[in-house]
mmCIF file of C-alpha atoms and ligand atoms in Angstrom:
data_model
loop_
_atom_site.group_PDB
_atom_site.id
_atom_site.type_symbol
_atom_site.label_atom_id
_atom_site.label_comp_id
_atom_site.label_asym_id
_atom_site.label_seq_id
_atom_site.Cartn_x
_atom_site.Cartn_y
_atom_site.Cartn_z
ATOM 1 C CA MET E 172 78.608 108.082 92.338
ATOM 2 C CA ALA E 173 78.353 107.347 95.682
ATOM 3 C CA VAL E 174 76.878 103.638 95.474
ATOM 4 C CA PHE E 175 80.315 102.515 93.747
ATOM 5 C CA GLN E 176 82.397 104.185 96.392
ATOM 6 C CA PRO E 177 83.836 101.907 99.209
ATOM 7 C CA THR E 178 84.037 103.258 102.848
ATOM 8 C CA GLU E 179 87.622 102.237 102.623
ATOM 9 C CA ILE E 180 90.226 100.442 100.616
ATOM 10 C CA PHE E 181 92.729 97.932 101.541
ATOM 11 C CA LYS E 182 95.197 95.587 99.914
ATOM 12 C CA HIS E 183 94.146 92.422 101.586
ATOM 13 C CA ILE E 184 91.432 91.394 104.061
ATOM 14 C CA THR E 185 94.327 90.754 106.594
ATOM 15 C CA ASP E 186 95.599 94.068 106.484
ATOM 16 C CA ILE E 187 92.159 95.301 108.115
ATOM 17 C CA PRO E 188 92.809 96.032 111.472
ATOM 18 C CA LEU E 189 90.392 95.240 114.152
ATOM 19 C CA SER E 190 90.470 98.849 115.078
ATOM 20 C CA PHE E 191 88.769 99.855 111.788
ATOM 21 C CA PHE E 192 85.821 98.067 112.997
ATOM 22 C CA VAL E 193 85.964 99.284 116.531
ATOM 23 C CA GLU E 194 85.975 103.056 115.012
ATOM 24 C CA HIS E 195 83.001 102.409 112.821
ATOM 25 C CA ASP E 196 81.092 100.981 115.375
ATOM 26 C CA ILE E 197 80.758 97.524 113.350
ATOM 27 C CA LYS E 198 79.380 94.490 114.870
ATOM 28 C CA ALA E 199 79.096 92.042 112.364
ATOM 29 C CA VAL E 200 81.363 91.536 109.372
ATOM 30 C CA ILE E 201 80.224 89.862 106.150
ATOM 31 C CA LEU E 202 82.623 88.558 103.895
ATOM 32 C CA ASP E 203 82.913 87.645 100.048
ATOM 33 C CA VAL E 204 84.732 84.733 99.269
ATOM 34 C CA ASP E 205 86.402 84.622 95.731
ATOM 35 C CA ASN E 206 89.383 86.794 95.568
ATOM 36 C CA THR E 207 88.493 88.026 99.074
ATOM 37 C CA LEU E 208 89.591 85.404 101.472
ATOM 38 C CA THR E 209 91.401 83.665 98.682
ATOM 39 C CA SER E 210 91.814 83.254 95.131
ATOM 40 C CA HIS E 211 89.184 82.147 92.611
ATOM 41 C CA ASN E 212 87.561 78.574 93.345
ATOM 42 C CA ASN E 213 90.713 77.925 95.480
ATOM 43 C CA PRO E 214 89.507 75.785 98.558
ATOM 44 C CA VAL E 215 92.450 76.869 100.691
ATOM 45 C CA PRO E 216 92.229 80.095 102.491
ATOM 46 C CA ALA E 217 94.773 82.893 101.750
ATOM 47 C CA GLU E 218 97.822 83.061 104.043
ATOM 48 C CA GLY E 219 96.865 84.803 107.457
ATOM 49 C CA VAL E 220 92.922 84.565 106.798
ATOM 50 C CA LEU E 221 92.490 81.916 109.505
ATOM 51 C CA GLN E 222 94.491 84.086 111.989
ATOM 52 C CA TRP E 223 92.505 87.123 111.299
ATOM 53 C CA LEU E 224 89.233 85.587 111.522
ATOM 54 C CA LYS E 225 90.012 84.107 114.731
ATOM 55 C CA GLN E 226 91.126 87.545 116.126
ATOM 56 C CA LEU E 227 87.902 88.752 114.835
ATOM 57 C CA LYS E 228 85.624 86.119 116.410
ATOM 58 C CA ASN E 229 87.528 86.176 119.886
ATOM 59 C CA CYS E 230 86.962 89.888 119.868
ATOM 60 C CA GLY E 231 83.342 89.228 119.601
ATOM 61 C CA PHE E 232 82.390 90.330 116.036
ATOM 62 C CA GLU E 233 79.848 88.114 114.136
ATOM 63 C CA VAL E 234 81.176 86.844 110.891
ATOM 64 C CA ALA E 235 79.480 85.272 108.015
ATOM 65 C CA ILE E 236 79.894 84.606 104.424
ATOM 66 C CA LEU E 237 77.905 86.172 101.326
ATOM 67 C CA SER E 238 79.190 85.071 98.194
ATOM 68 C CA ASN E 239 77.766 84.922 94.596
ATOM 69 C CA ASN E 240 79.260 81.595 94.108
ATOM 70 C CA SER E 241 77.429 78.057 94.190
ATOM 71 C CA ARG E 242 77.023 76.190 97.259
ATOM 72 C CA LYS E 243 79.155 73.496 95.937
ATOM 73 C CA ARG E 244 82.324 76.097 96.324
ATOM 74 C CA VAL E 245 81.002 78.035 99.173
ATOM 75 C CA ALA E 246 79.780 75.384 101.858
ATOM 76 C CA PRO E 247 83.153 73.498 102.063
ATOM 77 C CA PHE E 248 84.945 76.485 102.423
ATOM 78 C CA ALA E 249 82.812 77.977 104.984
ATOM 79 C CA LYS E 250 83.010 74.931 106.766
ATOM 80 C CA LYS E 251 86.455 75.130 106.924
ATOM 81 C CA LEU E 252 86.374 78.562 108.302
ATOM 82 C CA GLY E 253 83.544 77.575 110.858
ATOM 83 C CA LEU E 254 81.419 80.156 109.511
ATOM 84 C CA ASP E 255 77.679 80.561 108.204
ATOM 85 C CA TYR E 256 77.010 81.486 104.856
ATOM 86 C CA VAL E 257 74.859 82.438 102.132
ATOM 87 C CA SER E 258 75.803 81.335 98.477
ATOM 88 C CA ARG E 259 74.157 82.309 95.240
ATOM 89 C CA ALA E 260 73.745 85.664 96.882
ATOM 90 C CA CYS E 261 73.112 87.823 93.569
ATOM 91 C CA LYS E 262 75.077 90.768 94.743
ATOM 92 C CA PRO E 263 74.427 93.601 94.193
ATOM 93 C CA LEU E 264 70.684 92.633 95.223
ATOM 94 C CA THR E 265 70.640 93.297 98.794
ATOM 95 C CA PHE E 266 68.756 90.510 100.313
ATOM 96 C CA GLY E 267 71.850 88.609 101.640
ATOM 97 C CA VAL E 268 73.179 91.618 103.422
ATOM 98 C CA THR E 269 69.284 92.259 104.613
ATOM 99 C CA ARG E 270 69.104 88.664 106.043
ATOM 100 C CA ALA E 271 72.558 89.130 107.748
ATOM 101 C CA CYS E 272 71.258 92.539 109.627
ATOM 102 C CA LYS E 273 67.986 90.581 110.894
ATOM 103 C CA LYS E 274 69.881 87.587 111.897
ATOM 104 C CA TYR E 275 72.091 89.725 114.064
ATOM 105 C CA SER E 276 69.524 92.294 114.768
ATOM 106 C CA LEU E 277 71.705 94.998 113.805
ATOM 107 C CA PRO E 278 71.009 98.213 111.955
ATOM 108 C CA PRO E 279 73.126 98.338 108.497
ATOM 109 C CA GLN E 280 75.201 100.974 110.100
ATOM 110 C CA GLN E 281 76.879 98.388 112.360
ATOM 111 C CA VAL E 282 77.607 95.925 109.650
ATOM 112 C CA ALA E 283 80.400 95.805 107.225
ATOM 113 C CA LEU E 284 80.659 94.065 103.811
ATOM 114 C CA ILE E 285 83.893 93.094 102.520
ATOM 115 C CA GLY E 286 84.733 92.171 98.898
ATOM 116 C CA ASP E 287 86.760 92.499 95.823
ATOM 117 C CA GLN E 288 84.074 93.802 93.298
ATOM 118 C CA ILE E 289 82.870 97.203 92.827
ATOM 119 C CA PHE E 290 79.744 96.171 90.846
ATOM 120 C CA THR E 291 78.642 93.520 93.278
ATOM 121 C CA ASP E 292 80.141 93.691 96.669
ATOM 122 C CA ILE E 293 80.419 97.498 97.114
ATOM 123 C CA MET E 294 77.201 98.377 95.127
ATOM 124 C CA GLY E 295 75.195 95.675 97.247
ATOM 125 C CA GLY E 296 76.553 97.142 100.530
ATOM 126 C CA ASN E 297 75.874 100.554 99.681
ATOM 127 C CA LEU E 298 72.510 100.030 98.595
ATOM 128 C CA LYS E 299 71.777 98.521 101.921
ATOM 129 C CA GLY E 300 73.733 101.329 103.833
ATOM 130 C CA VAL E 301 76.409 98.988 105.269
ATOM 131 C CA CYS E 302 80.242 99.896 105.770
ATOM 132 C CA THR E 303 81.838 98.697 102.532
ATOM 133 C CA VAL E 304 85.434 97.704 102.398
ATOM 134 C CA LEU E 305 87.118 96.898 98.986
ATOM 135 C CA VAL E 306 90.310 94.548 98.704
ATOM 136 C CA GLU E 307 92.324 94.112 95.815
ATOM 137 C CA PRO E 308 91.697 90.763 94.254
ATOM 138 C CA TYR E 309 94.289 87.897 95.005
ATOM 139 C CA GLU E 310 94.479 86.861 91.342
ATOM 140 C CA LEU E 311 92.822 88.536 88.223
ATOM 141 C CA GLU E 312 89.978 86.390 86.920
ATOM 142 C CA GLN E 313 89.912 84.770 83.301
ATOM 143 C CA GLY E 314 87.038 85.449 81.208
ATOM 144 C CA TRP E 315 85.501 88.594 79.136
ATOM 145 C CA PHE E 316 82.950 89.187 81.934
ATOM 146 C CA PHE E 317 85.511 89.686 84.778
ATOM 147 C CA ARG E 318 87.790 91.563 82.420
ATOM 148 C CA LEU E 319 85.201 94.019 81.507
ATOM 149 C CA LYS E 320 84.116 94.444 85.109
ATOM 150 C CA ARG E 321 87.866 95.004 86.108
ATOM 151 C CA LYS E 322 88.062 97.572 83.280
ATOM 152 C CA LEU E 323 84.929 99.470 84.422
ATOM 153 C CA GLU E 324 86.237 99.654 88.122
ATOM 154 C CA LYS E 325 89.106 101.298 86.909
ATOM 155 C CA PRO E 326 87.628 104.925 86.877
ATOM 156 C CA VAL E 327 85.784 104.588 89.983
ATOM 157 C CA LEU E 328 88.943 103.481 91.857
ATOM 158 C CA ARG E 329 90.703 106.861 90.270
ATOM 159 C CA LYS E 330 87.838 108.722 91.755
ATOM 160 C CA TYR E 331 88.179 107.064 95.136
ATOM 161 C CA ARG E 332 91.727 107.880 95.064
ATOM 162 C CA ARG E 333 91.222 111.525 94.320
ATOM 163 C CA LEU E 334 88.464 111.863 96.952
ATOM 164 C CA SER E 335 90.477 110.109 99.735
ATOM 165 C CA GLY E 336 93.801 111.641 98.804
ATOM 166 C CA LYS E 337 95.155 107.889 99.141
ATOM 167 C CA PRO E 338 97.616 106.421 96.434
HETATM 168 MG MG1 MG T 74 84.954 88.167 94.964
#
């Protein structure tokens, strides 16, 4: 189903070139935290993330965090990165993405949502009509719920690869 299909897949967030956002006419970039900017609950951003963000901001893109994790987890991380944030976003519900579009006065087509999970990040972004970018998780999570979600993601990823012709 199209609602599960990302616009594009990259290995890490730092692999997304700025030209990708320019080509898609993106003005604001909304970021998931866990397994997108670093591993789950890790307070330290992954290698290259700070530099990548700096480039993005220097080029005039609006950047904010949208996480399903708690304020306790997200607030200090966002502060470290100098970014506004929404915690407990309940993705795939779309209110956080809607709030970002309103805040920056942008139509959904000019906003990109980047995350590591198809059934939260990608689905939430697609339901709102923003550009969606899937990244590979830095580290697979523990727990049956995460394992189930990762298993259910596999056929969606296979379909993406088949349609896009990418490996
Ligand atoms: Mg995540």
